[in-house]
Amino acid sequence: MAEMINVALPKGRLGEKVYDIFEKAGYDCPAIREENRKLTFENREAGVRYFWVKPSDVAIYVERGAADIGVAGKDILREYEPDIYEILDMNVGKCRMCVAGPADFKDNYAKTLKVATKFPNIAKKYYSEKSRRIDIIKLNGSIELAPILGLSDVIVDIVETGTTLRENGLTPLETITDISARLIANKASYKFKNREIRRLCESLEKLVAERE
């Protein structure tokens, strides 16, 4: 019998979209569709076991081997740089990582730029490559408030539609990178469960290609 593949899915809308793709690829698990508060689900016939985790924790579960594979946003992977294999762009959860601020913002290079963000490593690397001196202000929510209240000059955050920015008098100023959900694998699992993971990946690739 083929070995079970342990899959970490991000809770929320993204995880539901991703599970839809897995299901269509033949890795369904009917119990996951039921109304319950369970966090783990398995289908031995399909050879798959799913569990829901916080989106920012998916890469940790995969890197540490609690999950063989998982789906995480490229923003998380760039921020934390986990020691994993990135094996497929799932082509869902598309958005951008942007610098945003007031529409009339003019950068004064004579001063240190104050940047509010949930993604300090991405922001530091981006501005380091521009040789720009910055002061990172790490926030966990309501990032848009920072420039409005004068806490920061700009923000670095994910932008999907831009509606929240517009409603708060802000606009995207620069795009750092495009973001989408990626299928990732634990390095040891990819070696020892290679046949199972490659078979699953090939099935997913076909569906992802059809969605493009």
Coordinates of N, CA and C in Angstrom, one line a residue:
M1 N 0.8 -1.2 0.0 CA 0.0 0.0 0.0 C 0.9 1.2 0.0
A2 N 0.5 2.3 -0.8 CA 1.2 3.5 -0.9 C 1.1 4.2 0.5
E3 N 2.2 5.0 0.8 CA 2.2 5.7 2.1 C 1.2 6.8 2.1
M4 N 0.7 7.2 3.2 CA -0.2 8.3 3.4 C 0.6 9.6 3.2
I5 N 0.0 10.6 2.5 CA 0.6 11.9 2.4 C -0.1 12.8 3.4
N6 N 0.7 13.5 4.3 CA 0.1 14.4 5.2 C 0.2 15.8 4.6
V7 N -1.0 16.5 4.5 CA -1.1 17.8 3.8 C -1.6 18.8 4.8
A8 N -0.8 19.9 4.9 CA -1.2 21.1 5.7 C -1.9 22.1 4.8
L9 N -3.2 22.3 5.1 CA -3.9 23.3 4.3 C -4.1 24.6 5.2
P10 N -4.1 25.8 4.5 CA -4.3 27.0 5.3 C -5.8 27.2 5.5
K11 N -6.2 27.5 6.8 CA -7.6 27.8 7.1 C -8.1 29.0 6.3
G12 N -9.4 29.0 6.0 CA -10.0 30.1 5.3 C -10.3 29.9 3.9
R13 N -10.6 31.0 3.2 CA -11.0 30.9 1.8 C -9.9 30.3 0.9
L14 N -8.6 30.6 1.1 CA -7.6 30.1 0.3 C -7.5 28.6 0.4
G15 N -7.6 28.1 1.7 CA -7.6 26.6 1.9 C -8.7 25.9 1.2
E16 N -9.9 26.5 1.2 CA -11.1 25.9 0.6 C -10.9 25.8 -0.9
K17 N -10.3 26.9 -1.5 CA -10.0 26.9 -3.0 C -9.0 25.8 -3.3
V18 N -8.0 25.7 -2.4 CA -6.9 24.7 -2.6 C -7.5 23.3 -2.5
Y19 N -8.3 23.1 -1.5 CA -8.9 21.7 -1.3 C -9.7 21.3 -2.5
D20 N -10.4 22.3 -3.1 CA -11.2 22.0 -4.3 C -10.4 21.4 -5.4
I21 N -9.1 22.0 -5.5 CA -8.2 21.5 -6.6 C -7.8 20.1 -6.2
F22 N -7.4 19.8 -5.0 CA -7.0 18.5 -4.5 C -8.1 17.5 -4.8
E23 N -9.3 17.9 -4.5 CA -10.5 17.0 -4.6 C -10.7 16.6 -6.1
K24 N -10.6 17.6 -7.0 CA -10.8 17.3 -8.4 C -9.6 16.5 -8.9
A25 N -8.5 16.6 -8.3 CA -7.3 15.8 -8.7 C -7.4 14.3 -8.2
G26 N -8.5 14.0 -7.5 CA -8.6 12.6 -7.0 C -8.2 12.4 -5.6
Y27 N -7.9 13.4 -4.9 CA -7.5 13.3 -3.5 C -8.5 13.9 -2.6
D28 N -9.7 13.4 -2.7 CA -10.9 13.9 -2.0 C -10.9 13.3 -0.6
C29 N -11.6 14.0 0.3 CA -11.8 13.5 1.7 C -13.2 14.0 2.1
P30 N -14.2 13.2 1.9 CA -15.6 13.7 2.2 C -15.8 14.3 3.5
A31 N -15.2 13.8 4.5 CA -15.4 14.3 5.9 C -15.0 15.8 6.0
I32 N -14.2 16.3 5.2 CA -13.8 17.7 5.2 C -14.9 18.6 4.9
R33 N -15.9 18.1 4.1 CA -17.0 18.9 3.7 C -18.1 19.0 4.8
E34 N -18.0 18.1 5.8 CA -19.1 18.1 6.8 C -18.9 19.3 7.8
E35 N -20.1 19.6 8.4 CA -20.1 20.7 9.4 C -19.5 20.1 10.7
N36 N -18.3 20.5 11.0 CA -17.7 20.0 12.3 C -16.5 20.9 12.6
R37 N -15.9 20.7 13.8 CA -14.8 21.5 14.2 C -13.5 20.7 14.2
K38 N -13.5 19.6 13.5 CA -12.3 18.8 13.4 C -11.2 19.5 12.7
L39 N -10.0 19.2 13.0 CA -8.8 19.8 12.3 C -8.1 18.8 11.4
T40 N -8.3 17.5 11.6 CA -7.7 16.5 10.8 C -8.7 15.6 10.1
F41 N -8.4 15.2 8.9 CA -9.3 14.4 8.1 C -8.5 13.5 7.2
E42 N -8.9 12.2 7.0 CA -8.1 11.3 6.2 C -9.0 10.5 5.3
N43 N -8.4 10.1 4.2 CA -9.1 9.1 3.3 C -8.0 8.1 2.9
R44 N -8.0 7.0 3.6 CA -7.0 6.0 3.3 C -7.0 5.4 1.9
E45 N -8.1 5.4 1.3 CA -8.2 4.9 -0.1 C -7.5 5.8 -1.0
A46 N -7.6 7.1 -0.8 CA -6.9 8.1 -1.6 C -5.5 8.3 -1.1
G47 N -5.1 7.8 0.1 CA -3.8 7.9 0.6 C -3.4 9.3 1.0
V48 N -4.4 10.0 1.6 CA -4.1 11.4 2.0 C -4.7 11.7 3.3
R49 N -4.0 12.5 4.1 CA -4.5 13.0 5.4 C -4.3 14.5 5.4
Y50 N -5.4 15.3 5.6 CA -5.4 16.7 5.6 C -5.5 17.2 7.1
F51 N -4.9 18.4 7.3 CA -5.2 19.1 8.5 C -5.1 20.6 8.3
W52 N -6.0 21.3 9.0 CA -6.1 22.8 8.8 C -5.2 23.5 9.8
V53 N -4.4 24.4 9.3 CA -3.6 25.2 10.2 C -3.6 26.7 9.8
K54 N -3.2 27.5 10.7 CA -3.1 29.0 10.4 C -2.2 29.2 9.2
P55 N -2.6 30.0 8.2 CA -1.8 30.2 7.0 C -0.4 30.4 7.2
S56 N 0.0 31.2 8.2 CA 1.4 31.6 8.5 C 2.1 30.4 9.1
D57 N 1.4 29.4 9.5 CA 2.1 28.2 10.2 C 2.3 27.0 9.2
V58 N 1.7 27.1 8.0 CA 1.9 26.0 7.1 C 3.3 25.6 6.8
A59 N 4.1 26.6 6.5 CA 5.5 26.3 6.2 C 6.3 25.7 7.4
I60 N 5.9 26.1 8.6 CA 6.5 25.5 9.8 C 6.2 24.0 9.9
Y61 N 5.0 23.7 9.7 CA 4.6 22.3 9.8 C 5.3 21.4 8.7
V62 N 5.4 22.0 7.6 CA 6.1 21.3 6.5 C 7.6 21.2 6.7
E63 N 8.2 22.3 7.1 CA 9.7 22.4 7.4 C 10.1 21.4 8.5
R64 N 9.2 21.3 9.5 CA 9.5 20.4 10.6 C 9.1 19.0 10.4
G65 N 8.4 18.7 9.3 CA 8.1 17.3 9.0 C 6.8 16.8 9.6
A66 N 6.0 17.7 10.2 CA 4.7 17.3 10.7 C 3.8 17.1 9.5
A67 N 4.0 17.8 8.4 CA 3.3 17.6 7.2 C 4.3 17.3 6.1
D68 N 3.9 16.4 5.1 CA 4.8 16.1 4.0 C 4.8 17.2 3.0
I69 N 3.6 17.8 2.8 CA 3.4 18.9 1.8 C 2.4 19.8 2.4
G70 N 2.3 21.0 1.8 CA 1.4 22.0 2.3 C 1.2 23.1 1.2
V71 N 0.3 24.0 1.5 CA 0.1 25.1 0.5 C 0.3 26.4 1.3
A72 N 1.2 27.2 0.9 CA 1.5 28.5 1.6 C 1.6 29.6 0.6
G73 N 1.3 30.8 1.0 CA 1.4 32.0 0.1 C 2.9 32.3 -0.1
K74 N 3.2 32.9 -1.2 CA 4.6 33.2 -1.5 C 5.1 34.3 -0.6
D75 N 4.1 35.1 0.0 CA 4.5 36.1 0.9 C 5.1 35.5 2.2
I76 N 4.5 34.4 2.7 CA 5.0 33.7 3.8 C 6.4 33.1 3.5
L77 N 6.5 32.5 2.4 CA 7.8 31.9 2.0 C 8.9 32.9 1.9
R78 N 8.6 34.1 1.4 CA 9.6 35.1 1.2 C 10.0 35.7 2.6
E79 N 9.0 35.8 3.4 CA 9.2 36.5 4.7 C 10.0 35.6 5.7
Y80 N 9.7 34.3 5.7 CA 10.4 33.4 6.7 C 11.5 32.5 6.1
E81 N 11.5 32.4 4.7 CA 12.5 31.6 4.0 C 12.7 30.2 4.7
P82 N 11.6 29.4 4.8 CA 11.8 28.1 5.4 C 12.6 27.2 4.5
D83 N 13.2 26.1 5.1 CA 14.1 25.2 4.4 C 13.2 24.1 3.9
I84 N 12.5 24.4 2.7 CA 11.6 23.4 2.1 C 11.8 23.4 0.6
Y85 N 11.1 22.6 -0.1 CA 11.1 22.6 -1.6 C 9.8 23.3 -2.0
E86 N 9.9 24.2 -2.9 CA 8.7 24.9 -3.5 C 8.5 24.2 -4.9
I87 N 7.4 23.4 -5.0 CA 7.3 22.5 -6.2 C 6.2 22.9 -7.2
L88 N 5.3 23.8 -6.8 CA 4.3 24.1 -7.8 C 3.6 25.4 -7.4
D89 N 3.4 26.3 -8.4 CA 2.6 27.5 -8.3 C 1.1 27.1 -8.5
M90 N 0.3 27.2 -7.5 CA -1.1 26.7 -7.5 C -2.0 27.7 -8.3
N91 N -1.5 28.9 -8.6 CA -2.3 29.8 -9.5 C -3.6 30.3 -8.8
V92 N -3.6 30.3 -7.5 CA -4.7 30.8 -6.7 C -4.2 31.7 -5.7
G93 N -5.1 32.5 -5.0 CA -4.6 33.4 -4.0 C -3.8 34.5 -4.5
K94 N -4.0 35.0 -5.8 CA -3.2 36.0 -6.4 C -3.4 37.4 -5.8
C95 N -2.2 38.0 -5.6 CA -2.2 39.4 -5.1 C -0.8 39.9 -5.3
R96 N -0.6 41.1 -4.7 CA 0.7 41.7 -4.8 C 1.3 42.2 -3.5
M97 N 2.6 42.2 -3.3 CA 3.2 42.8 -2.2 C 3.6 44.2 -2.6
C98 N 3.1 45.2 -2.0 CA 3.3 46.6 -2.4 C 3.8 47.5 -1.3
V99 N 4.4 48.6 -1.8 CA 4.7 49.7 -0.9 C 3.5 50.6 -1.2
A100 N 2.8 51.1 -0.1 CA 1.6 52.0 -0.3 C 1.7 53.2 0.6
G101 N 1.1 54.2 0.2 CA 1.1 55.4 1.1 C 0.1 56.4 0.5
P102 N 0.1 57.7 1.0 CA -0.7 58.7 0.4 C -0.3 59.0 -1.1
A103 N -1.3 59.3 -1.9 CA -1.1 59.4 -3.3 C -0.1 60.5 -3.6
D104 N 0.0 61.5 -2.7 CA 0.9 62.6 -3.0 C 2.3 62.4 -2.3
F105 N 2.5 61.2 -1.8 CA 3.8 61.0 -1.1 C 5.0 61.2 -2.0
K106 N 6.0 61.9 -1.4 CA 7.3 62.2 -2.1 C 8.3 61.7 -1.1
D107 N 9.2 60.8 -1.5 CA 10.2 60.3 -0.6 C 11.3 61.3 -0.5
N108 N 11.7 61.6 0.8 CA 12.8 62.5 1.1 C 14.0 61.7 1.5
Y109 N 14.9 61.5 0.6 CA 16.1 60.6 0.9 C 17.0 61.2 2.0
A110 N 16.8 62.4 2.4 CA 17.6 63.0 3.4 C 17.2 62.5 4.8
K111 N 16.0 61.9 4.9 CA 15.5 61.4 6.1 C 15.3 59.8 6.1
T112 N 15.3 59.2 7.2 CA 15.1 57.8 7.3 C 13.6 57.6 7.0
L113 N 13.3 56.6 6.1 CA 11.9 56.3 5.8 C 11.3 55.4 6.8
K114 N 10.2 55.8 7.3 CA 9.5 55.0 8.3 C 8.5 54.1 7.6
V115 N 8.7 52.8 7.8 CA 7.9 51.7 7.1 C 7.2 50.8 8.1
A116 N 5.8 50.8 8.0 CA 5.0 50.0 8.9 C 4.7 48.7 8.1
T117 N 4.8 47.5 8.7 CA 4.5 46.3 7.9 C 4.4 45.1 8.8
K118 N 3.7 44.1 8.3 CA 3.7 42.8 9.0 C 4.8 41.9 8.4
F119 N 5.5 42.4 7.4 CA 6.6 41.6 6.7 C 7.9 42.3 6.8
P120 N 8.5 42.4 8.0 CA 9.8 43.2 8.1 C 10.9 42.6 7.3
N121 N 11.0 41.3 7.1 CA 12.2 40.8 6.3 C 12.0 41.2 4.8
I122 N 10.8 41.1 4.3 CA 10.6 41.4 2.9 C 10.9 42.9 2.7
A123 N 10.4 43.7 3.7 CA 10.6 45.2 3.6 C 12.1 45.5 3.7
K124 N 12.8 44.9 4.6 CA 14.3 45.2 4.8 C 15.0 44.8 3.5
K125 N 14.8 43.7 3.0 CA 15.5 43.2 1.8 C 15.2 44.1 0.6
Y126 N 14.0 44.5 0.4 CA 13.6 45.4 -0.7 C 14.3 46.7 -0.6
Y127 N 14.3 47.3 0.6 CA 14.9 48.7 0.7 C 16.4 48.6 0.7
S128 N 16.9 47.4 1.2 CA 18.4 47.2 1.2 C 18.9 47.2 -0.2
E129 N 18.2 46.6 -1.1 CA 18.6 46.5 -2.5 C 18.5 47.9 -3.2
K130 N 17.7 48.8 -2.6 CA 17.6 50.2 -3.1 C 18.6 51.1 -2.3
S131 N 19.3 50.5 -1.4 CA 20.2 51.3 -0.5 C 19.5 52.4 0.2
R132 N 18.3 52.2 0.6 CA 17.5 53.2 1.3 C 17.5 52.9 2.8
R133 N 17.8 53.9 3.6 CA 17.8 53.8 5.0 C 16.3 53.9 5.5
I134 N 16.0 52.8 6.3 CA 14.6 52.7 6.8 C 14.5 52.4 8.3
D135 N 13.4 52.7 8.8 CA 13.0 52.4 10.2 C 11.8 51.5 10.1
I136 N 11.9 50.2 10.4 CA 10.8 49.3 10.4 C 10.0 49.4 11.6
I137 N 8.7 49.5 11.4 CA 7.7 49.5 12.5 C 6.8 48.2 12.3
K138 N 7.1 47.2 13.1 CA 6.4 45.9 13.0 C 5.0 46.0 13.6
L139 N 4.0 45.8 12.8 CA 2.6 45.8 13.2 C 1.9 44.5 12.9
N140 N 0.8 44.1 13.5 CA 0.2 42.9 13.3 C -1.2 43.0 12.6
G141 N -1.7 44.2 12.5 CA -3.0 44.5 11.9 C -3.3 45.9 11.7
S142 N -4.3 46.2 10.9 CA -4.7 47.6 10.6 C -3.5 48.5 10.2
I143 N -2.7 47.9 9.3 CA -1.5 48.6 8.8 C -1.8 49.9 8.2
E144 N -3.0 50.0 7.6 CA -3.3 51.3 6.9 C -3.4 52.5 7.8
L145 N -3.6 52.2 9.1 CA -3.7 53.3 10.1 C -2.4 54.1 10.2
A146 N -1.3 53.3 10.0 CA 0.1 53.9 10.4 C 0.4 55.2 9.7
P147 N 0.3 55.3 8.3 CA 0.5 56.6 7.7 C -0.6 57.6 8.0
I148 N -1.8 57.2 8.2 CA -2.9 58.1 8.5 C -2.6 58.9 9.8
L149 N -2.1 58.1 10.8 CA -1.9 58.7 12.1 C -0.4 59.2 12.2
G150 N 0.4 59.2 11.2 CA 1.7 59.7 11.2 C 2.7 58.8 11.9
L151 N 2.3 57.5 12.1 CA 3.2 56.5 12.7 C 4.3 56.1 11.7
S152 N 3.9 56.1 10.4 CA 4.9 55.7 9.4 C 4.7 56.6 8.2
D153 N 5.7 56.6 7.3 CA 5.5 57.3 6.0 C 4.8 56.5 5.0
V154 N 5.1 55.2 4.9 CA 4.5 54.2 4.0 C 4.3 52.9 4.7
I155 N 3.6 52.0 4.0 CA 3.4 50.6 4.5 C 3.9 49.7 3.5
V156 N 4.3 48.5 3.9 CA 4.5 47.4 3.0 C 3.5 46.3 3.3
D157 N 2.6 45.9 2.4 CA 1.6 45.0 2.7 C 1.1 44.3 1.4
I158 N 0.2 43.3 1.6 CA -0.4 42.6 0.5 C -1.6 43.5 0.0
V159 N -1.7 43.6 -1.3 CA -2.8 44.3 -2.0 C -3.5 43.3 -2.9
E160 N -4.8 43.2 -2.7 CA -5.5 42.3 -3.6 C -6.3 43.1 -4.6
T161 N -7.3 43.9 -4.1 CA -8.1 44.7 -5.0 C -7.8 46.2 -4.8
G162 N -7.2 46.6 -3.7 CA -6.8 48.0 -3.4 C -7.9 48.8 -2.8
T163 N -9.1 48.1 -2.6 CA -10.3 48.8 -2.0 C -10.0 49.4 -0.6
T164 N -9.4 48.6 0.3 CA -9.1 49.0 1.6 C -8.2 50.2 1.6
L165 N -7.2 50.2 0.7 CA -6.3 51.3 0.6 C -7.0 52.6 0.2
R166 N -7.8 52.5 -0.9 CA -8.5 53.6 -1.4 C -9.5 54.2 -0.3
E167 N -10.2 53.3 0.4 CA -11.1 53.8 1.4 C -10.4 54.6 2.5
N168 N -9.1 54.4 2.7 CA -8.3 55.0 3.7 C -7.4 56.1 3.1
G169 N -7.6 56.5 1.9 CA -6.8 57.6 1.3 C -5.4 57.2 0.9
L170 N -5.2 55.9 0.7 CA -3.9 55.4 0.3 C -3.9 54.8 -1.1
T171 N -2.7 54.6 -1.6 CA -2.6 54.0 -3.0 C -1.3 53.2 -3.1
P172 N -1.3 52.2 -3.9 CA -0.1 51.5 -4.2 C 0.9 52.4 -4.8
L173 N 2.2 52.4 -4.3 CA 3.2 53.3 -4.9 C 4.2 52.5 -5.7
E174 N 4.6 51.3 -5.2 CA 5.5 50.4 -5.9 C 5.1 48.9 -5.6
T175 N 5.3 48.1 -6.6 CA 5.0 46.7 -6.5 C 6.4 46.0 -6.2
I176 N 6.4 45.2 -5.1 CA 7.6 44.5 -4.7 C 7.7 43.2 -5.4
T177 N 6.6 42.4 -5.4 CA 6.5 41.1 -6.0 C 5.1 40.7 -6.2
D178 N 4.8 39.8 -7.1 CA 3.5 39.2 -7.3 C 3.5 38.0 -6.3
I179 N 2.3 37.7 -5.8 CA 2.1 36.7 -4.8 C 1.0 35.7 -5.3
S180 N 1.2 34.4 -5.0 CA 0.2 33.4 -5.2 C 0.5 32.2 -4.2
A181 N -0.4 31.3 -4.2 CA -0.2 30.1 -3.3 C 0.7 29.1 -3.9
R182 N 1.6 28.5 -3.2 CA 2.6 27.6 -3.7 C 2.5 26.2 -2.9
L183 N 2.6 25.1 -3.7 CA 2.7 23.8 -3.1 C 4.1 23.6 -2.6
I184 N 4.3 23.3 -1.4 CA 5.7 23.1 -0.8 C 5.8 21.7 -0.2
A185 N 7.0 21.2 -0.1 CA 7.3 19.9 0.4 C 8.4 19.9 1.4
N186 N 8.3 19.0 2.4 CA 9.3 18.7 3.3 C 10.5 18.0 2.6
K187 N 11.7 18.4 2.8 CA 12.8 17.8 2.0 C 13.0 16.3 2.2
A188 N 12.8 15.8 3.4 CA 13.0 14.4 3.7 C 11.8 13.6 3.1
S189 N 10.6 14.2 3.2 CA 9.4 13.5 2.7 C 9.5 13.4 1.2
Y190 N 10.0 14.5 0.5 CA 10.2 14.5 -0.9 C 11.1 13.4 -1.4
K191 N 12.0 13.0 -0.5 CA 12.9 11.9 -0.8 C 12.3 10.6 -0.6
F192 N 11.7 10.4 0.6 CA 11.2 9.1 1.0 C 9.8 8.8 0.5
K193 N 9.0 9.8 0.2 CA 7.7 9.6 -0.4 C 7.6 10.2 -1.8
N194 N 8.7 10.1 -2.5 CA 8.8 10.8 -3.8 C 7.7 10.3 -4.8
R195 N 7.5 9.0 -4.9 CA 6.6 8.5 -5.8 C 5.2 9.1 -5.6
E196 N 4.7 9.0 -4.3 CA 3.4 9.5 -4.0 C 3.3 11.0 -4.2
I197 N 4.3 11.8 -3.8 CA 4.2 13.2 -3.9 C 4.3 13.6 -5.4
R198 N 5.1 13.0 -6.2 CA 5.2 13.3 -7.6 C 3.9 13.0 -8.3
R199 N 3.2 11.8 -7.9 CA 2.0 11.5 -8.6 C 0.9 12.5 -8.3
L200 N 0.9 12.9 -7.0 CA -0.1 14.0 -6.6 C 0.2 15.3 -7.3
C201 N 1.5 15.6 -7.4 CA 1.9 16.9 -8.0 C 1.5 16.9 -9.5
E202 N 1.7 15.8 -10.2 CA 1.4 15.7 -11.6 C -0.1 15.9 -11.8
S203 N -0.9 15.3 -10.9 CA -2.4 15.5 -11.0 C -2.8 16.9 -10.8
L204 N -2.1 17.6 -9.9 CA -2.4 19.0 -9.6 C -2.0 19.9 -10.7
E205 N -0.8 19.6 -11.3 CA -0.3 20.4 -12.4 C -1.3 20.5 -13.6
K206 N -1.9 19.4 -13.9 CA -2.9 19.3 -15.0 C -4.0 20.3 -14.7
L207 N -4.6 20.2 -13.5 CA -5.7 21.1 -13.2 C -5.3 22.5 -13.1
V208 N -4.2 22.8 -12.6 CA -3.7 24.2 -12.5 C -3.5 24.8 -13.9
A209 N -3.0 24.0 -14.8 CA -2.8 24.4 -16.2 C -4.1 24.7 -16.9
E210 N -5.1 24.0 -16.5 CA -6.5 24.2 -17.1 C -7.1 25.5 -16.6
R211 N -6.7 25.9 -15.4 CA -7.3 27.1 -14.8 C -6.6 28.4 -15.3
E212 N -5.5 28.3 -15.9 CA -4.7 29.4 -16.4 C -5.4 30.1 -17.6

